[in-house]
JSON list of C-alpha atoms in Angstrom, two decimals:
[
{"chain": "A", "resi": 140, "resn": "UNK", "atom": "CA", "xyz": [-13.51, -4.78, 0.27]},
{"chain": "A", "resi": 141, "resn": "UNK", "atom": "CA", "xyz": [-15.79, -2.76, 2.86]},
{"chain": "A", "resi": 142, "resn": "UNK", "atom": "CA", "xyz": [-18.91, -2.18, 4.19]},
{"chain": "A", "resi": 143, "resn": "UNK", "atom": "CA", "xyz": [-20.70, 1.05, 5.50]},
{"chain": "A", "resi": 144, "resn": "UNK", "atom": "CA", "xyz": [-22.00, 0.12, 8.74]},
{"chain": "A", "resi": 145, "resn": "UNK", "atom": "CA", "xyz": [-23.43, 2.39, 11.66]},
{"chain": "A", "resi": 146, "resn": "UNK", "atom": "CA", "xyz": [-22.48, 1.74, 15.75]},
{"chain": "A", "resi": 147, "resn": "UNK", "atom": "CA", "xyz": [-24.13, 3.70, 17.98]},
{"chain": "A", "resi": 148, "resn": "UNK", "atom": "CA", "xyz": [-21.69, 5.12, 20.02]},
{"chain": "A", "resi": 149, "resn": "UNK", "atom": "CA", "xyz": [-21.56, 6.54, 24.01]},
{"chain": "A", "resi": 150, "resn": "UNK", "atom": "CA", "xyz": [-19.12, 9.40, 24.78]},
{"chain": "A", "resi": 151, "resn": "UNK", "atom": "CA", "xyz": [-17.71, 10.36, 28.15]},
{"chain": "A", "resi": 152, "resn": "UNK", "atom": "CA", "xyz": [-20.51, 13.17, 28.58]},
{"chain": "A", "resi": 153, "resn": "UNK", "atom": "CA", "xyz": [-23.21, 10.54, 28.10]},
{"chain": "A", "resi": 154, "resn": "UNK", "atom": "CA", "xyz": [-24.57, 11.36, 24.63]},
{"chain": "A", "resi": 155, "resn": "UNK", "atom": "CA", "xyz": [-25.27, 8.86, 22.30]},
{"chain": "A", "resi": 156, "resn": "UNK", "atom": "CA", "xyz": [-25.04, 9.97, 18.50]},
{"chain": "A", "resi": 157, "resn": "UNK", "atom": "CA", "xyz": [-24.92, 7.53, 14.76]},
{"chain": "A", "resi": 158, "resn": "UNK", "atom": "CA", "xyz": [-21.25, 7.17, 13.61]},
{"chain": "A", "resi": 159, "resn": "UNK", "atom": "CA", "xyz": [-21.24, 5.90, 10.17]},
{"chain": "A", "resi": 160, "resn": "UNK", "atom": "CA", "xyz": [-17.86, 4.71, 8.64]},
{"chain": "A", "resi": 161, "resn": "UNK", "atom": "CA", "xyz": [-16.54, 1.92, 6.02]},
{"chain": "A", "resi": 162, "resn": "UNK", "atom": "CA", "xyz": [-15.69, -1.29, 7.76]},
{"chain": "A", "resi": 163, "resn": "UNK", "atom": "CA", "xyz": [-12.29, -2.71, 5.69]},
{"chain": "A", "resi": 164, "resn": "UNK", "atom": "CA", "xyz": [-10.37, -6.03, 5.04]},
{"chain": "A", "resi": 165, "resn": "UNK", "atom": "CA", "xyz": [-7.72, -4.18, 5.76]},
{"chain": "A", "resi": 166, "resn": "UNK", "atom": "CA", "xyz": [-4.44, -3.98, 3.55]},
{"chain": "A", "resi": 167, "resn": "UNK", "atom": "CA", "xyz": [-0.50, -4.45, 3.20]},
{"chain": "A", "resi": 168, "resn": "UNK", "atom": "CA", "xyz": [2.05, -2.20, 1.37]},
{"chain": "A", "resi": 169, "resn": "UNK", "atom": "CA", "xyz": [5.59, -2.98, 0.45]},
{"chain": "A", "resi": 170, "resn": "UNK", "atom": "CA", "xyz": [8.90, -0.89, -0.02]},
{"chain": "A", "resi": 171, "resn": "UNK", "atom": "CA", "xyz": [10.84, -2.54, -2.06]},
{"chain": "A", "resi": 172, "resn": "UNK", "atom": "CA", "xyz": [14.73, -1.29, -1.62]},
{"chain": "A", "resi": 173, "resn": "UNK", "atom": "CA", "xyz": [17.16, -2.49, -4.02]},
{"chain": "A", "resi": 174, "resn": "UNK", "atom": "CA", "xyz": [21.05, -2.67, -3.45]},
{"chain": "A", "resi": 175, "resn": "UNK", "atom": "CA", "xyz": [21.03, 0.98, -4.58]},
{"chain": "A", "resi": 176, "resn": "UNK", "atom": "CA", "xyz": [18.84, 2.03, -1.86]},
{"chain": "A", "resi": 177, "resn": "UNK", "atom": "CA", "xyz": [16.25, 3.27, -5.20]},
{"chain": "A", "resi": 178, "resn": "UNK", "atom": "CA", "xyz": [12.47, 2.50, -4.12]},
{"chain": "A", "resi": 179, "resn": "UNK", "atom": "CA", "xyz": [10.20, 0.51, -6.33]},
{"chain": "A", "resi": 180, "resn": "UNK", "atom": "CA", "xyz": [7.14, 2.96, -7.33]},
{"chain": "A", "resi": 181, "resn": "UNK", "atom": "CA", "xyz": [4.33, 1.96, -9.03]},
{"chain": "A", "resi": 182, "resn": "UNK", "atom": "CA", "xyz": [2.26, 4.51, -10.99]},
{"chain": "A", "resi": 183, "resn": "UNK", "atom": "CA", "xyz": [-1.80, 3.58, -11.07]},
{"chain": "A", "resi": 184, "resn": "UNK", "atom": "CA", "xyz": [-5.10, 5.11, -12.09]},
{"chain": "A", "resi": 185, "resn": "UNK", "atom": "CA", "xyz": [-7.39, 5.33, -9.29]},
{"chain": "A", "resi": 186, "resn": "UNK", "atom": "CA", "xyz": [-10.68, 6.14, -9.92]},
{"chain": "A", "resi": 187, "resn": "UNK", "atom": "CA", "xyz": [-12.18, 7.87, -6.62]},
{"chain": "A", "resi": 188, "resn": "UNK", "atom": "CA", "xyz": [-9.38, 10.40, -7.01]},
{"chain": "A", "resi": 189, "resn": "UNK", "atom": "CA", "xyz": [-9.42, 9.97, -11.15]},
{"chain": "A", "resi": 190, "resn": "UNK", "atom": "CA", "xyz": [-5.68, 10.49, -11.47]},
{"chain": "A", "resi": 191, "resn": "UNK", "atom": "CA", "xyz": [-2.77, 8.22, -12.00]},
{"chain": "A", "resi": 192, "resn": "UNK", "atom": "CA", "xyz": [-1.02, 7.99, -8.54]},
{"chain": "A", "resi": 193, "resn": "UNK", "atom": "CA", "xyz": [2.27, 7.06, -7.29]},
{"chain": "A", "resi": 194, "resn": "UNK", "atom": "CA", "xyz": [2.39, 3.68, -4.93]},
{"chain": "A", "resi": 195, "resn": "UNK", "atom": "CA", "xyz": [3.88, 1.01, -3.62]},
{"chain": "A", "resi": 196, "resn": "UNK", "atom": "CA", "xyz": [3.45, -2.44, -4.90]},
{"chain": "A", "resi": 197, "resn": "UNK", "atom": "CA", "xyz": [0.07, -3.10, -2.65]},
{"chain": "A", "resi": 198, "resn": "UNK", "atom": "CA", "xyz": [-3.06, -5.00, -1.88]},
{"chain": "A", "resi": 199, "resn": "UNK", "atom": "CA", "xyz": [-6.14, -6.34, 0.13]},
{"chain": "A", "resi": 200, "resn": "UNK", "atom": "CA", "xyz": [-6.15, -8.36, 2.47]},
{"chain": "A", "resi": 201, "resn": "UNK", "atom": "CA", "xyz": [-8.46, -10.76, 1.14]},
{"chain": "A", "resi": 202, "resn": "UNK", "atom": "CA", "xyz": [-6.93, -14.02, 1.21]},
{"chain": "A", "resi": 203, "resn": "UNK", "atom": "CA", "xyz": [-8.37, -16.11, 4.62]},
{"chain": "A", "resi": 204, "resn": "UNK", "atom": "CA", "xyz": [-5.85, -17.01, 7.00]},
{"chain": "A", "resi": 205, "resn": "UNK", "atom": "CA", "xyz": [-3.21, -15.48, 4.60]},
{"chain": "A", "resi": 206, "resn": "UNK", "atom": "CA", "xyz": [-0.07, -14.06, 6.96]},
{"chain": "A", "resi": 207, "resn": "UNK", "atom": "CA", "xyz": [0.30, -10.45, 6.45]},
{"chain": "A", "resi": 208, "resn": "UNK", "atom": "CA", "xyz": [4.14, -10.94, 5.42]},
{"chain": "A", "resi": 209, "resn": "UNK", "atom": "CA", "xyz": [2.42, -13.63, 2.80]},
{"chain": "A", "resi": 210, "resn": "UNK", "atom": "CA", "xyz": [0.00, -11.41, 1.30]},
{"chain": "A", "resi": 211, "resn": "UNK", "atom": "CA", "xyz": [2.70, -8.59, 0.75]},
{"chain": "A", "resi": 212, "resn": "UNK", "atom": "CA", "xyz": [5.12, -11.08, -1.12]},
{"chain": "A", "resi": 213, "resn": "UNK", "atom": "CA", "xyz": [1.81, -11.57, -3.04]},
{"chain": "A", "resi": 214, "resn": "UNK", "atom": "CA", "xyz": [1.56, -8.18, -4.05]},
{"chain": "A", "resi": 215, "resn": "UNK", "atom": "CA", "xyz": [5.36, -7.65, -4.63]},
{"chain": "A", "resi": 216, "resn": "UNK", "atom": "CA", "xyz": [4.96, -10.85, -7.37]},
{"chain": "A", "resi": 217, "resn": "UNK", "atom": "CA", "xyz": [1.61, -9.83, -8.84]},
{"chain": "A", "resi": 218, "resn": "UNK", "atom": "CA", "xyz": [2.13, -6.19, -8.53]},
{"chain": "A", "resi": 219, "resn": "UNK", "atom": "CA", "xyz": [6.26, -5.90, -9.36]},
{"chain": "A", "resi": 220, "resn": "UNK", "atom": "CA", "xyz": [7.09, -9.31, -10.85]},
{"chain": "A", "resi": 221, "resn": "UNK", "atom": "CA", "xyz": [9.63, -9.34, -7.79]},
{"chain": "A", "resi": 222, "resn": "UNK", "atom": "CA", "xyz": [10.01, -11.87, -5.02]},
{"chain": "A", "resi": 223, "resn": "UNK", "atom": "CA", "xyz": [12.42, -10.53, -1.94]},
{"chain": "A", "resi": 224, "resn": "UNK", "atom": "CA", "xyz": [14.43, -12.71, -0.08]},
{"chain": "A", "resi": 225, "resn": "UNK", "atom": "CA", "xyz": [14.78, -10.47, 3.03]},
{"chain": "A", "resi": 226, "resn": "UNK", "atom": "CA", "xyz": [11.30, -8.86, 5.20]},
{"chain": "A", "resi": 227, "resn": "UNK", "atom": "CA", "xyz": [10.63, -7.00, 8.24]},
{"chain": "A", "resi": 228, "resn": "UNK", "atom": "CA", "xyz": [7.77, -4.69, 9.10]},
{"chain": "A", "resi": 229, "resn": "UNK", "atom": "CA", "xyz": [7.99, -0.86, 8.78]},
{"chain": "A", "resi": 230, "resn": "UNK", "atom": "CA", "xyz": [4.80, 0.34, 10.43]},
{"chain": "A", "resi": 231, "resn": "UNK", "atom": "CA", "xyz": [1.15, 0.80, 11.08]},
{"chain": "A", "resi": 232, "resn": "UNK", "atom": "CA", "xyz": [-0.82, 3.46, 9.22]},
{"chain": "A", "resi": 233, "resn": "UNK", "atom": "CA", "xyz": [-4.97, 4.39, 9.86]},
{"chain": "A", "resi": 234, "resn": "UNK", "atom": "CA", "xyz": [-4.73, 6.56, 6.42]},
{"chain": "A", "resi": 235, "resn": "UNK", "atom": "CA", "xyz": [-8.37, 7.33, 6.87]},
{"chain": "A", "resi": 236, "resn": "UNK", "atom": "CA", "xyz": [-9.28, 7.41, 11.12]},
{"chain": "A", "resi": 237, "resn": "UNK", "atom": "CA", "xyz": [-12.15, 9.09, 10.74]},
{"chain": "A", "resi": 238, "resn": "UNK", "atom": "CA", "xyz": [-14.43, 7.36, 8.10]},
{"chain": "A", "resi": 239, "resn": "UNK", "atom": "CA", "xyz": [-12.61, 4.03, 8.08]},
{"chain": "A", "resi": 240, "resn": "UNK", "atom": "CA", "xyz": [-11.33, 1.14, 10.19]},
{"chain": "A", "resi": 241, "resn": "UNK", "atom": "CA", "xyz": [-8.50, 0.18, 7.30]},
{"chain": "A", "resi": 242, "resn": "UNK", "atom": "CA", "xyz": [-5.16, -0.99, 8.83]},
{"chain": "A", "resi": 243, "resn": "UNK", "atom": "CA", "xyz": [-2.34, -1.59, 6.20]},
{"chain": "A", "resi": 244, "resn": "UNK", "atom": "CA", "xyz": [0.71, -2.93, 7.56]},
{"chain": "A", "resi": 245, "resn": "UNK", "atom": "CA", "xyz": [3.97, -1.78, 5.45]},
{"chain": "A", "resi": 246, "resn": "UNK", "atom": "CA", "xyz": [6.61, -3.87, 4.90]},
{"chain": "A", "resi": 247, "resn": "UNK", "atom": "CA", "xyz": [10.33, -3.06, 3.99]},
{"chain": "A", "resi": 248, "resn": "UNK", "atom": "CA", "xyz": [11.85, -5.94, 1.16]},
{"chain": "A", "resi": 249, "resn": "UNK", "atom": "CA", "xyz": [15.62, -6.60, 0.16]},
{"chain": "A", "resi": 250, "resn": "UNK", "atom": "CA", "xyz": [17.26, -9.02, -1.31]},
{"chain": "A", "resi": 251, "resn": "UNK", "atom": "CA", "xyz": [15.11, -8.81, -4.31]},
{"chain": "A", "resi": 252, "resn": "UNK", "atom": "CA", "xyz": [15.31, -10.72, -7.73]},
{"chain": "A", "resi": 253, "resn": "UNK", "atom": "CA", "xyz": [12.44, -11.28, -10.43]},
{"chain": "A", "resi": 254, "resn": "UNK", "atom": "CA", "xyz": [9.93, -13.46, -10.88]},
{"chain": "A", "resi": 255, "resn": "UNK", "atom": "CA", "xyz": [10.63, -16.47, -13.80]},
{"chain": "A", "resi": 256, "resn": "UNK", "atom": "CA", "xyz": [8.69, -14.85, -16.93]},
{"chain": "A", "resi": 257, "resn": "UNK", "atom": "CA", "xyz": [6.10, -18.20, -16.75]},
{"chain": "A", "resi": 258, "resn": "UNK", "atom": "CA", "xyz": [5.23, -17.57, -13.36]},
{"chain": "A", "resi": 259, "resn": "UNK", "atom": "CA", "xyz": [4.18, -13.59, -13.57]},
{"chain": "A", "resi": 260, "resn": "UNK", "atom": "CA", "xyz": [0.63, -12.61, -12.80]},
{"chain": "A", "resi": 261, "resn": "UNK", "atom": "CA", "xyz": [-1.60, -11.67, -15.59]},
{"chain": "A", "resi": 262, "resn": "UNK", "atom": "CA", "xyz": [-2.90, -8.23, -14.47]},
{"chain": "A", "resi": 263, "resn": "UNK", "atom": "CA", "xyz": [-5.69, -6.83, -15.50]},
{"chain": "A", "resi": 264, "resn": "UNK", "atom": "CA", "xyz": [-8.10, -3.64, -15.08]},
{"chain": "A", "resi": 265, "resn": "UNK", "atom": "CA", "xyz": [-6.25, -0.97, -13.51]},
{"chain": "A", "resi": 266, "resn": "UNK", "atom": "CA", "xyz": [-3.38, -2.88, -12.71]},
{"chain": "A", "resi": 267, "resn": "UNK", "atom": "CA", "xyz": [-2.67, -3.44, -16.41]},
{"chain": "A", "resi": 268, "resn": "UNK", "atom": "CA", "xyz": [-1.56, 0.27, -17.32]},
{"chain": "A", "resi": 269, "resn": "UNK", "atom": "CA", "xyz": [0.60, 0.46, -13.98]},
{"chain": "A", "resi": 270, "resn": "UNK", "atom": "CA", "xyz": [4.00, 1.14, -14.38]},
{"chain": "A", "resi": 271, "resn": "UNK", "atom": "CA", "xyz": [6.82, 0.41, -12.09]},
{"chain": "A", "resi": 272, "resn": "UNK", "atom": "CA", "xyz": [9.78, 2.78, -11.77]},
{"chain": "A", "resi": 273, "resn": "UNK", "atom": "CA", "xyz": [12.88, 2.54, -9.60]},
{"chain": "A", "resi": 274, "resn": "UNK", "atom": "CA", "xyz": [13.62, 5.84, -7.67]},
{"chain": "A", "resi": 275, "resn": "UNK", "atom": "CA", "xyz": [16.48, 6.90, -4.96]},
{"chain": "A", "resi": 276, "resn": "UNK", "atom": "CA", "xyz": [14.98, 6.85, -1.40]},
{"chain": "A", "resi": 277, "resn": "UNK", "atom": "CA", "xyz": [15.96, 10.27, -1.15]},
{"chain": "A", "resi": 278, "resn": "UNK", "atom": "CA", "xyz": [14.59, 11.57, -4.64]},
{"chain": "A", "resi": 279, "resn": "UNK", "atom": "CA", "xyz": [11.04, 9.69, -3.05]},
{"chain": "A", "resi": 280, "resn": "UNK", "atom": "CA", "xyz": [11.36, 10.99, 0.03]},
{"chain": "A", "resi": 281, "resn": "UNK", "atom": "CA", "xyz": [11.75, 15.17, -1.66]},
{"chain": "A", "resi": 282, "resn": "UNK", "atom": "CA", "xyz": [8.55, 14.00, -4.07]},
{"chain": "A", "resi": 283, "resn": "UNK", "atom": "CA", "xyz": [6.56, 13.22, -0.72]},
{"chain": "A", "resi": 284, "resn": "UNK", "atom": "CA", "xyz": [7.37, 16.61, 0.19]},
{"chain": "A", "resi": 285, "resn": "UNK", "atom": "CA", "xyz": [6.69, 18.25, -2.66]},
{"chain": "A", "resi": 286, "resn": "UNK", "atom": "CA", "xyz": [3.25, 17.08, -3.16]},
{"chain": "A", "resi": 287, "resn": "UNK", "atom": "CA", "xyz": [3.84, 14.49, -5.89]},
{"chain": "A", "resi": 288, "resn": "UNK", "atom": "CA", "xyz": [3.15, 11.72, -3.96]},
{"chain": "A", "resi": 289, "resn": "UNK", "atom": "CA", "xyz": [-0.38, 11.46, -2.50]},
{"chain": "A", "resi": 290, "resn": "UNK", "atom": "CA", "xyz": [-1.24, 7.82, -1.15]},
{"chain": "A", "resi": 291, "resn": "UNK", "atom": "CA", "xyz": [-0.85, 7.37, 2.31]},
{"chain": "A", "resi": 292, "resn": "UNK", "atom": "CA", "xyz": [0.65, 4.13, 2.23]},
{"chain": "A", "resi": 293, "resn": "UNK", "atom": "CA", "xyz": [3.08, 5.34, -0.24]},
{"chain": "A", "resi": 294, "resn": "UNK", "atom": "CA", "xyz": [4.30, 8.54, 1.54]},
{"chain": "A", "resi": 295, "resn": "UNK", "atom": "CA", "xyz": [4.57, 6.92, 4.70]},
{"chain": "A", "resi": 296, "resn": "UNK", "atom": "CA", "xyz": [6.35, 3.93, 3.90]},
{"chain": "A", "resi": 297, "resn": "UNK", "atom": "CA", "xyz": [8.55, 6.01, 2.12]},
{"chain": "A", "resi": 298, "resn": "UNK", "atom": "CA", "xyz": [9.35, 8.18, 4.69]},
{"chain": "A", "resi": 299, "resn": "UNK", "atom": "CA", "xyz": [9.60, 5.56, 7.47]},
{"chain": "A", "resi": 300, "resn": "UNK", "atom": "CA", "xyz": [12.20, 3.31, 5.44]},
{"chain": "A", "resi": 301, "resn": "UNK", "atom": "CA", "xyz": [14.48, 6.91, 4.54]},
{"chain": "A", "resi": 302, "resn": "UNK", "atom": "CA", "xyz": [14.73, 6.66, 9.08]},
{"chain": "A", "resi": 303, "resn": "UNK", "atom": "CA", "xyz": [15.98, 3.29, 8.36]}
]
């Protein structure tokens, strides 16, 4: 998923220092609207922050040559047991500038139905406690601001598809 790598790196003044920082495969994220305009939320354990988060359906880019449009409609199935019919990119987030390269691309998806029942993903580890609730953009949009929801990807997406 990453490496820690050091560049050596020259600013403007001329001094040379160590920057040390976590090289990533980068990521997608999805927000998944439905014809209610509720958000699909996923709530996950992660361990660095040992506490069960709220997401969006989400993953690594670690597919080769996968699209980035691809890999989200992978997550959406795997993650959601949705497939969408309808995609167009939301934005660009750096959640972590200064320690990381990670890019995740966040998608907006409509049009959704469910995946047949013998073609869902078998999840496992932490994605086999998630939990996947459906909440108004604008309920998602007042958690963000009160604090409830933490992830980067999450918040923003949410917040960028309520300026829809």
């Amino acid at each position: 998923m990453f490496d820690v790598v050091t560049d050596q790196v020259k600013f403007a003044d001329g001094e040379v220092a160590n920057r040390d920082y976590m090289k990533h495969v980068g990521a997608v994220g999805v927000v998944a609207l439905d014809e209610e305009n509720r958000v699909l939320l996923l709530r996950q354990y992660r361990h660095p922050v040992r506490q069960v988060l709220w997401e969006l359906p989400a993953g690594l880019i670690d597919v080769p040559g996968e699209p980035l449009e691809a890999a989200a409609a992978r997550e959406l199935a795997e993650e959601a047991d949705l497939v969408a019919a309808e995609w167009a990119q939301l934005i660009d987030i750096h959640p972590s500038p200064g320690c990381s390269d990670e890019r995740i691309r966040v998608f907006v998806a409509r049009g959704l139905s469910a995946v047949p029942d013998d073609e869902r993903h078998v999840r496992t580890a932490e994605e086999a406690g998630l939990t996947t609730h459906w909440v108004p953009l604008a309920e998602a949009v007042a958690m963000g601001l009160r604090g409830e929801i933490t992830n980067g990807a999450c918040l923003a997406g949410v917040l960028a598809a309520a300026q829809l």
